Coordinates of C-alpha atoms and ligand atoms in Angstrom, one line a residue:
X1019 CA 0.0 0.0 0.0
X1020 CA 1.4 3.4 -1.0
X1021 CA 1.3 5.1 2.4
X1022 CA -0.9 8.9 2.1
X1023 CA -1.3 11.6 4.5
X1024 CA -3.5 10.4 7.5
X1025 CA -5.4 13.3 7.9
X1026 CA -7.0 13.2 4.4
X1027 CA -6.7 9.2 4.2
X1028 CA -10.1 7.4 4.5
X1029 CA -12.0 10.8 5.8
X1030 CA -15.6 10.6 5.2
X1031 CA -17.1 12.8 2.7
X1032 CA -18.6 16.6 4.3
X1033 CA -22.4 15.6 5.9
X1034 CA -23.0 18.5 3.9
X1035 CA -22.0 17.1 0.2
X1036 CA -23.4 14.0 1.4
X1037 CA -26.7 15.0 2.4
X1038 CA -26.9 17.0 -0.6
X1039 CA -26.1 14.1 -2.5
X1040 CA -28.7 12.0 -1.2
X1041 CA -31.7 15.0 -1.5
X1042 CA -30.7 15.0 -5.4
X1043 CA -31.1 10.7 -5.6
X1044 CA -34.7 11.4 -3.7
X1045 CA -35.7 14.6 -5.3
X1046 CA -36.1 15.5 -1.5
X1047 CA -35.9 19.6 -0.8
X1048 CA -32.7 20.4 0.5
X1049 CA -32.8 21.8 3.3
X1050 CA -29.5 20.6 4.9
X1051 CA -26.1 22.1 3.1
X1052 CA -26.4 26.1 3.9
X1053 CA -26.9 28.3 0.7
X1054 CA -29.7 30.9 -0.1
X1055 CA -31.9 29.2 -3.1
X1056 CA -31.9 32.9 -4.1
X1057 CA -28.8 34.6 -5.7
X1058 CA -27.7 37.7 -4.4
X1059 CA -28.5 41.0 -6.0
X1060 CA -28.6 40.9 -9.8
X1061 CA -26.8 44.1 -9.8
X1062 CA -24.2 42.6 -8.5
X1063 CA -24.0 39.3 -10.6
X1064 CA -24.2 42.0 -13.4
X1065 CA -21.2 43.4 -12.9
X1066 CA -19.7 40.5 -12.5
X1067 CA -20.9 39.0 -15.5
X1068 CA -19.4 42.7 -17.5
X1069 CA -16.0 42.7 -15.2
X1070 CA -15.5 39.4 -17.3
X1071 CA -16.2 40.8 -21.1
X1072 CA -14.8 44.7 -20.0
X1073 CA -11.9 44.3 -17.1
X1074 CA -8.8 42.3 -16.5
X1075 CA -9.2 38.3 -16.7
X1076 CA -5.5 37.9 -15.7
X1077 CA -3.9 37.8 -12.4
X1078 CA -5.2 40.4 -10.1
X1079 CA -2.4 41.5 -7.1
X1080 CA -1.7 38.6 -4.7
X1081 CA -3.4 40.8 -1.6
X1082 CA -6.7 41.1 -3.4
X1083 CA -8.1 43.7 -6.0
X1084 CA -7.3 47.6 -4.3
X1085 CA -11.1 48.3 -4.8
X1086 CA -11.8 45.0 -2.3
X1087 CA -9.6 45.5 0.2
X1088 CA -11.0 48.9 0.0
X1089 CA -14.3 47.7 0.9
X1090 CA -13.3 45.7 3.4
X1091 CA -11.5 48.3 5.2
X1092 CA -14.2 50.2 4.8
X1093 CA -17.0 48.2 5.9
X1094 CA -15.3 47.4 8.6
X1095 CA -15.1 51.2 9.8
X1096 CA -18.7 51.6 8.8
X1097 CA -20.3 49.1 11.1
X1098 CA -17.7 48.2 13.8
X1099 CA -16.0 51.3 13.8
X1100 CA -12.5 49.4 13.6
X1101 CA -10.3 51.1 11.5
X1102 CA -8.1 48.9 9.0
X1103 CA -5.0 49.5 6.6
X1104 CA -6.5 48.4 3.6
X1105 CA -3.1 48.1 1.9
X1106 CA -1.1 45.9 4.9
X1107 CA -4.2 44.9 6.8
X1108 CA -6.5 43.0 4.3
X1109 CA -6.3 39.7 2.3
X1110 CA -8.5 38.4 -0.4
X1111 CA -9.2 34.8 -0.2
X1112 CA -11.0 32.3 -2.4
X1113 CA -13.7 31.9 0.4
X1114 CA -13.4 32.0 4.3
X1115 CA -12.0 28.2 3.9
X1116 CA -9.3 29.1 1.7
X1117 CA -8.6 32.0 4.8
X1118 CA -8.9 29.3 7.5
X1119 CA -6.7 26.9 6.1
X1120 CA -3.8 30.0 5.4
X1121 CA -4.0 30.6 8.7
X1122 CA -3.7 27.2 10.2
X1123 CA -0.4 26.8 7.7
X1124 CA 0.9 29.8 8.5
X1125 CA 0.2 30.8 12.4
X1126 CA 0.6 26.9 13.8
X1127 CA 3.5 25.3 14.5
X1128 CA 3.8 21.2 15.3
X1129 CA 2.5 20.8 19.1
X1130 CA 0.4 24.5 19.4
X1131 CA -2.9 24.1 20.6
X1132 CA -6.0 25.4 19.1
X1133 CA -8.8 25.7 21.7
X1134 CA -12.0 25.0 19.4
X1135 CA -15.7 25.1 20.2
X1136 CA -18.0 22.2 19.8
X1137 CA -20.3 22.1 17.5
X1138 CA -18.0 22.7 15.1
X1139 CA -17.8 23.8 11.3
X1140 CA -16.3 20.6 9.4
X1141 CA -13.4 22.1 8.1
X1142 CA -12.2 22.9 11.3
X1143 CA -10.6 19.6 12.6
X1144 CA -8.3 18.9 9.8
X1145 CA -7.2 21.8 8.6
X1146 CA -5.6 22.4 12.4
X1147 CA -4.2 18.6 12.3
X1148 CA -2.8 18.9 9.2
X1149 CA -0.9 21.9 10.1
X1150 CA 0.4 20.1 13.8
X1151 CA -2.1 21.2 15.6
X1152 CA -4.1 19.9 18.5
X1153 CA -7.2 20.4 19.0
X1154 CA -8.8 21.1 22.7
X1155 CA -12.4 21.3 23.0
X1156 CA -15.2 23.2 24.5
X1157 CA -18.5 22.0 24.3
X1158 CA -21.5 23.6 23.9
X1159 CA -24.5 21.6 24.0
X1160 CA -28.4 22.3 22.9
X1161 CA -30.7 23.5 23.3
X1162 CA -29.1 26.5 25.4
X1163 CA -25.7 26.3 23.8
X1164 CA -24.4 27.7 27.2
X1165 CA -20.5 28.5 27.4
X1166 CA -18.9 27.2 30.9
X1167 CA -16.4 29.6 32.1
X1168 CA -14.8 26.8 34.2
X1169 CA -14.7 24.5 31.0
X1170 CA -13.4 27.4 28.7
X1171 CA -10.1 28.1 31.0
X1172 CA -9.5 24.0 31.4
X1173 CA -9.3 24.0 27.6
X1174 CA -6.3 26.5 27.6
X1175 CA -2.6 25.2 29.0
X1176 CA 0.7 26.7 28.4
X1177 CA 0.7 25.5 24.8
X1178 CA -2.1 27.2 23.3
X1179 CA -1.3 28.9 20.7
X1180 CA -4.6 30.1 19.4
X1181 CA -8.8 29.9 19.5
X1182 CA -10.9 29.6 16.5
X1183 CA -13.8 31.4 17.3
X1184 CA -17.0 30.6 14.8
X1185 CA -19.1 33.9 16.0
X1186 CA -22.5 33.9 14.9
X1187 CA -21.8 30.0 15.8
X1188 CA -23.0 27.6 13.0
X1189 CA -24.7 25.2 13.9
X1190 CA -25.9 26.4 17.0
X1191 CA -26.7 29.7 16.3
X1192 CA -25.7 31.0 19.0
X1193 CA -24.2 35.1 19.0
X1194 CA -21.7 35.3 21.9
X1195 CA -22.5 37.8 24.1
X1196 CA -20.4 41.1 25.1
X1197 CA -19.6 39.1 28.9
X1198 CA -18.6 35.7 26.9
X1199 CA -16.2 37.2 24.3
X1200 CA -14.5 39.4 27.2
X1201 CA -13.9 36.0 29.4
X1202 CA -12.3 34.8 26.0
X1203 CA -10.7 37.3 25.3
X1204 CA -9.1 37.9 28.6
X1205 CA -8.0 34.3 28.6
X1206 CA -6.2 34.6 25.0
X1207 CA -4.4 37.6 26.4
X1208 CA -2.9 36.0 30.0
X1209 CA -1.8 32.8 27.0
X1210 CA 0.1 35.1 24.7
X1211 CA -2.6 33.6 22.5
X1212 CA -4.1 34.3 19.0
X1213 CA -7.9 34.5 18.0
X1214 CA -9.0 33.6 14.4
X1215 CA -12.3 34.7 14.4
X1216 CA -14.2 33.1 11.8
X1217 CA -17.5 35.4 11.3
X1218 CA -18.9 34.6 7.9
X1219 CA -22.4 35.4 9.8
X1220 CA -21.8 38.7 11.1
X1221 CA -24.5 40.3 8.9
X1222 CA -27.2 37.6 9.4
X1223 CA -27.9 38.3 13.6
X1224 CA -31.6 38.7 14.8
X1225 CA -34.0 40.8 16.9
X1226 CA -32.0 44.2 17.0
X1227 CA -28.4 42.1 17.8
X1228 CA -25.4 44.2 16.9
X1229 CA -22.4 41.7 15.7
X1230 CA -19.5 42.7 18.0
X1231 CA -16.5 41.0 16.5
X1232 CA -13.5 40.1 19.4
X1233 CA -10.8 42.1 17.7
X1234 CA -12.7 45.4 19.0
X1235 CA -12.4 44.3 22.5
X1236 CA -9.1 45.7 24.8
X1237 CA -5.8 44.0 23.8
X1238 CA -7.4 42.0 21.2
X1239 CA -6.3 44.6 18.1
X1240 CA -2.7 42.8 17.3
X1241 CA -3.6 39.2 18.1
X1242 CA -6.7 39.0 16.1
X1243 CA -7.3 37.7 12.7
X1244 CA -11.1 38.4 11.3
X1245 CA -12.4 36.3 8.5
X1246 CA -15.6 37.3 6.4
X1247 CA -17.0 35.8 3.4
X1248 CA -19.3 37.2 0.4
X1249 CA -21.1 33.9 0.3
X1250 CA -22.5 34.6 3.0
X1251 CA -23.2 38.2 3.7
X1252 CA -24.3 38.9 -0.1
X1253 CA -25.8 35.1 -1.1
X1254 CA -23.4 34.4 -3.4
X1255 CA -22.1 30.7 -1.8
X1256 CA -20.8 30.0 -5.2
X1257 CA -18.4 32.7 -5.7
X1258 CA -15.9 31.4 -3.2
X1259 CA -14.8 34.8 -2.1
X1260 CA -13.4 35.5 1.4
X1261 CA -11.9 38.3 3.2
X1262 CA -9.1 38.7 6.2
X1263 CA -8.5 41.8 8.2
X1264 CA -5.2 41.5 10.6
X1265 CA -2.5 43.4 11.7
X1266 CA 0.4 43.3 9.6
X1267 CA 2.7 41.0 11.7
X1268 CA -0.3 38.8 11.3
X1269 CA -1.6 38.8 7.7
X1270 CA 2.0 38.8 6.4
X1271 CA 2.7 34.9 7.2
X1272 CA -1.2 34.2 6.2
X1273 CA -0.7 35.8 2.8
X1274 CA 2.5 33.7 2.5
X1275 CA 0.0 30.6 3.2
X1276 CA -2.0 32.1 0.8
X1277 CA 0.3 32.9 -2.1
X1278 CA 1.3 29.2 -2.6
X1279 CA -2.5 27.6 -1.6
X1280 CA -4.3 29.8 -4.7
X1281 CA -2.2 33.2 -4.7
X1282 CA -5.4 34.9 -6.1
X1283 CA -9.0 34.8 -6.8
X1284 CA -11.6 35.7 -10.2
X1285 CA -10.6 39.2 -10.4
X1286 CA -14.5 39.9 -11.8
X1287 CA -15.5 38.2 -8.4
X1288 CA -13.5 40.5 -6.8
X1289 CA -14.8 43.2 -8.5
X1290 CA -18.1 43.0 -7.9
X1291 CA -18.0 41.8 -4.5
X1292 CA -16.1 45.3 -3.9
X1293 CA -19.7 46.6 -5.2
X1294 CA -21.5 44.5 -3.2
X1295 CA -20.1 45.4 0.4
X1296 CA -20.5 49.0 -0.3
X1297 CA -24.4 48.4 -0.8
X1298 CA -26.2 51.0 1.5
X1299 CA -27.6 50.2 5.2
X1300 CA -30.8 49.2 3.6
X1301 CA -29.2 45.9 2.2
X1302 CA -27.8 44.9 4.8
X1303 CA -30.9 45.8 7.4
X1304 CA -32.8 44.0 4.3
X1305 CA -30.8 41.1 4.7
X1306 CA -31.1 40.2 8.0
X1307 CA -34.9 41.0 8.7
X1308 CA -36.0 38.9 5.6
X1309 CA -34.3 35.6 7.5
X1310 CA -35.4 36.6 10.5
X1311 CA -38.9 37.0 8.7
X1312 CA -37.8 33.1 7.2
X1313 CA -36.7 32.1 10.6
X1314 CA -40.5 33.0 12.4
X1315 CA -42.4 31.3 9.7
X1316 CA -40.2 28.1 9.6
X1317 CA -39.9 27.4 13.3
X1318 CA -43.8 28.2 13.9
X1319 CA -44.1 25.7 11.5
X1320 CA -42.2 23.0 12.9
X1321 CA -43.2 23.5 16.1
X1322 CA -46.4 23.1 15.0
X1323 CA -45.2 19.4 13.7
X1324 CA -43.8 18.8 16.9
X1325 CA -40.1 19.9 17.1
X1326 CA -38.7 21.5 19.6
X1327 CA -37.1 25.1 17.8
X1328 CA -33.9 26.0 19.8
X1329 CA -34.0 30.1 19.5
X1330 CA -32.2 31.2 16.9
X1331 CA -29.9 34.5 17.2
X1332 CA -27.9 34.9 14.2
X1333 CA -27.0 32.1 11.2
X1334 CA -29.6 31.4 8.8
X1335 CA -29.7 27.5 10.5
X1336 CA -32.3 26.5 13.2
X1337 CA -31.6 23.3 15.2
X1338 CA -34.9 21.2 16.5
X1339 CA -35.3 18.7 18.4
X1340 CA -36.7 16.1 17.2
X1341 CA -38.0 13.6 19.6
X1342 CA -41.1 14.4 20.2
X1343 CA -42.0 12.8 16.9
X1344 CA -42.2 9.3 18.0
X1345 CA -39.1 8.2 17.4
X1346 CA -35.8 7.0 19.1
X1347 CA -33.6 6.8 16.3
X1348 CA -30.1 8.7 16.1
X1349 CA -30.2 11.8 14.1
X1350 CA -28.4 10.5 11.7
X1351 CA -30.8 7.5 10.4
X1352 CA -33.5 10.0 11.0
X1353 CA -32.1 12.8 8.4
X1354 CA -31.5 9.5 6.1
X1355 CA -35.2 8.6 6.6
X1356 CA -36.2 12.3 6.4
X1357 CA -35.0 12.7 2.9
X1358 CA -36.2 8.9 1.9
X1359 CA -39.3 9.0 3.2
X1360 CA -41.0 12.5 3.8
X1361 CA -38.5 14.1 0.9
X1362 CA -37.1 17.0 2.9
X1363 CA -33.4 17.1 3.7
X1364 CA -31.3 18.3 7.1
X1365 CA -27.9 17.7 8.9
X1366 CA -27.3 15.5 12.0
X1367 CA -26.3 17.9 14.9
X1368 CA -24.2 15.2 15.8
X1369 CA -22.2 15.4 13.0
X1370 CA -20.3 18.5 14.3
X1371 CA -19.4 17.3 17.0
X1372 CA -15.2 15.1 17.0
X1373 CA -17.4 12.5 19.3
X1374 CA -20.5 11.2 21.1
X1375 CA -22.4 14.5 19.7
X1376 CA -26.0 14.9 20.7
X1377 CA -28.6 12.4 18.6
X1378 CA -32.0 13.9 18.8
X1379 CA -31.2 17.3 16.8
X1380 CA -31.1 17.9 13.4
X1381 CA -30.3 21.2 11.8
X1382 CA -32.4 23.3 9.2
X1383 CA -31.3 26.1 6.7
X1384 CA -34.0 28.8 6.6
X1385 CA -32.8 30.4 3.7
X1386 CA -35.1 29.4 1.3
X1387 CA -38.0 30.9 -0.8
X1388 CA -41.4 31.2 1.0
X1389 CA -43.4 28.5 -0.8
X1390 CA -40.4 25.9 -0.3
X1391 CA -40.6 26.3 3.2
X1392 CA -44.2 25.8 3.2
X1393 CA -43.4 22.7 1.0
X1394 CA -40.9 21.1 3.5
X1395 CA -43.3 22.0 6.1
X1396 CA -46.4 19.8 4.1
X1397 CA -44.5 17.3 3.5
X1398 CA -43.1 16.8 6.8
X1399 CA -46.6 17.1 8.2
X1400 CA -47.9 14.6 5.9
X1401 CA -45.1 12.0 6.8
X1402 CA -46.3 12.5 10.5
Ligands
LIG2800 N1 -17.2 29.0 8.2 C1 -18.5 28.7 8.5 C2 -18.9 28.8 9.9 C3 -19.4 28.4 7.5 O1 -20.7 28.1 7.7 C4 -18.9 28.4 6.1 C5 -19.9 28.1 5.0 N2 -20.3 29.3 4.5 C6 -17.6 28.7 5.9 C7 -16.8 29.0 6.9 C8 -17.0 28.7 4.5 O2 -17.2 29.8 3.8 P1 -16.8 29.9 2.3 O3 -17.9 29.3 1.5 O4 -16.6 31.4 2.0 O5 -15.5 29.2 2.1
LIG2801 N1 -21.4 26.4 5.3 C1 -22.3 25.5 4.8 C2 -23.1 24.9 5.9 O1 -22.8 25.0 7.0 C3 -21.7 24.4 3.9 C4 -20.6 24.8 3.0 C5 -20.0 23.6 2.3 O2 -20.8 22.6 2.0 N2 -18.8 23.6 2.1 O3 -24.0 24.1 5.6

C-alpha cells in the first residue's frame, strides 16, 4: 500500500455534500447544506458577468483587487468602527475556507494548541491537524448552547497557541454575548494567545443584535485575525470569495499561506464583491430581517409538527429537536429517513461534534424561498 497523509486518508465525505447528495437521488428539498436558493442582487452578478467581457481576466495582485480591500476596510469602519489598513491589513481569499486553512499553515507550528468550540464547522478539525495542531475542546450543548467559564479556561494550557472562534456560531446559532467574548478574550491575552475569528455570519444576527466582532475588544487589536466571506453576507455561496483583516505581523505569514495555496481569486469576483459590500444600510438591514422573517415562519411551522425550535440568534440555521416525533432513532438515520421518506433534507447535529455528539437534533437552513418552506413544512406534516 502506498502510504498517504492520515489526515486526508479514509476521511468521510462533508455531511453537507453528502446529504446533498442524497436529497438529489430522492428529489427531497434540501434543506441541509447552507446556501440561499436565491442569488444575491442581480446588480451585482451583473457586474460581475461585465468585469469578465470589460476588465482584467488575468492575475489580479496577490493581496486582493485595491477596490476589495477597499471595501473591506471600509466596511469594517462603517459598522464596527475598527479602522483597517486596507493596503497591509486585508487579504482576499477564495472563500473563508481558503482564509482558515492559510492561517492554520501559517500561524501553527507542530505541538500549538487550538482551543475549538464544539459544534464545530467541518473544516475545522483537519485543517488544524494537518498543520500540527491539537485540538482542545469546549463544548456547547443544545438546546441552550451555554458556554462554561470553568470548562473554557480548562481548555487553555501553556501551549495554546490560538482559538478559532466561529461567532454567529454555525450550527448552534448562537451570538456570543459582550460578557462571553470578554472572558475569551481575557484568557487569549494572560496565553500570549491568537484568536482567528471566523465570522462569515456577522450580517445575518436577529431581533436588534449588533455583531461585536473580538478584535474590538481591549488587547485584542494585534492578536486577532477576522475572517468574512461574500457567500455569505451577499448570497453568493458560489463565488468562493473571502476576506481577512489583521495586523500586519499577522496577515504577512497568512498571505504567505496564501500565495502558494491559490495566490489569487476571479478578479471579476473581486470586482463586484467590492460593489457589493459597499451596498447601503438598507441591504444589509434587508438582509437580516428577511431571515429573521424566514426564521418566524419556519420554526412556527415546525413546532407546529412537533419539534422542539432551539432560539435562533444569528445564522440562517435552526436546530430542532426532534423527539417528540415518536421516534428514538439517532439523528443520523432519522435525516437519512427524512429525505427517503418524507422528501425534505437536514444535517445530523451530531455530525459537528469530533465524538458522542447529541442524537436527537437535526439542523435546518432557513434560507429558502417562501413556498419551499411551506413545502418542507407539508411534507413533513404529511409523513407525521
Ligand atoms: N465558516 C463557516 C462557519 C461556514 O458556515 C462556512 C460556510 N459558508 C464557511 C466557513 C465557508 O465559507 P466559504 O464558502 O466562504 O469558504
Ligand atoms: N457552510 C455550509 C453549511 O454550514 C456548507 C458549505 C459547504 O458545504 N462547504 O451548511
Amino acid at each position: 500500500m502506498i502510504s498517504t497523509n492520515p489526515v486526508y486518508t479514509g476521511l468521510e465525505t462533508t455531511i453537507f455534500e453528502t446529504m446533498s447528495r442524497l436529497a438529489r437521488q430522492y428529489d427531497a428539498i434540501n434543506l441541509g447544506q447552507g446556501f440561499p436558493d436565491m442569488d444575491g442582487p442581480e446588480e451585482i452578478r451583473r457586474l460581475a458577468a461585465e468585469a469578465l467581457l470589460t476588465r482584467s481576466n488575468q492575475y489580479p495582485p496577490m493581496l486582493g483587487l485595491p477596490e476589495l480591500r477597499q471595501a473591506v476596510a471600509e466596511t469594517a469602519s462603517r459598522f464596527y468602527g475598527l479602522e483597517v489598513d486596507w493596503q497591509s491589513e486585508v487579504l482576499v481569499t477564495s472563500g473563508a475556507t481558503e482564509a482558515l486553512s492559510d492561517c492554520m499553515a501559517a500561524l501553527l507550528q507542530p505541538g500549538d494548541e487550538v482551543v475549538v468550540f464544539e459544534p464545530l464547522y467541518d473544516c475545522y478539525l483537519p485543517l488544524i491537524r494537518r498543520a500540527g495542531g491539537i485540538p482542545r475542546f469546549v463544548r456547547l450543548e443544545p438546546p441552550h448552547w451555554q458556554l462554561d467559564e470553568a470548562a473554557l479556561r480548562a481548555a487553555f494550557s501553556p501551549r495554546t497557541k490560538a482559538v478559532l472562534l466561529n461567532n454567529p456560531l454555525n450550527p448552534a446559532t448562537k451570538v456570543f454575548s459582550e460578557a462571553e467574548l470578554s472572558q475569551l478574550a481575557r484568557l487569549i491575552i494572560e496565553h500570549d494567545a491568537i484568536a482567528i475569528c471566523d465570522e462569515v455570519y456577522e450580517h445575518i444576527v436577529f431581533d436588534g443584535r449588533r455583531h461585536l466582532p473580538l478584535i474590538m475588544l481591549p488587547g485584542m487589536r494585534e492578536r486577532t485575525v477576522r475572517i468574512g466571506s461574500a457567500g455569505k453576507t451577499l448570497s453568493l455561496t458560489g463565488w468562493k470569495v473571502g476576506y481577512v483583516t489583521a495586523t500586519p505581523a499577522l496577515l504577512d505569514p497568512i498571505a504567505k499561506a496564501h500565495q502558494f495555496t491559490t495566490f489569487t481569486t476571479p478578479p471579476n469576483l473581486q470586482y463586484a464583491v467590492a460593489h457589493g459590500l459597499s451596498a447601503g444600510d438598507s441591504y444589509y438591514r434587508g438582509l437580516a430581517d428577511e431571515l429573521q422573517r424566514k426564521r418566524d415562519r419556519f420554526s412556527a411551522g415546525l413546532a407546529g409538527l412537533g419539534f422542539r425550535v432551539s432560539p435562533v440568534a444569528g445564522t440562517y440555521f435552526i436546530v430542532a429537536d426532534f423527539s417528540g416525533r415518536d421516534t428514538d432513532e439517532a439523528d443520523v438515520d432519522y435525516c437519512r429517513r427524512m429525505t427517503v421518506e418524507a422528501r425534505v433534507t437536514a444535517v445530523p447535529l451530531s455530525a459537528f461534534y469530533e465524538a458522542e455528539g447529541p442524537r436527537r437534533f437535526v439542523r435546518f437552513c432557513f434560507s429558502k424561498r417562501d413556498e419551499v418552506l411551506d413545502e418542507a413544512l407539508s411534507r413533513l406534516a404529511a409523513w407525521r
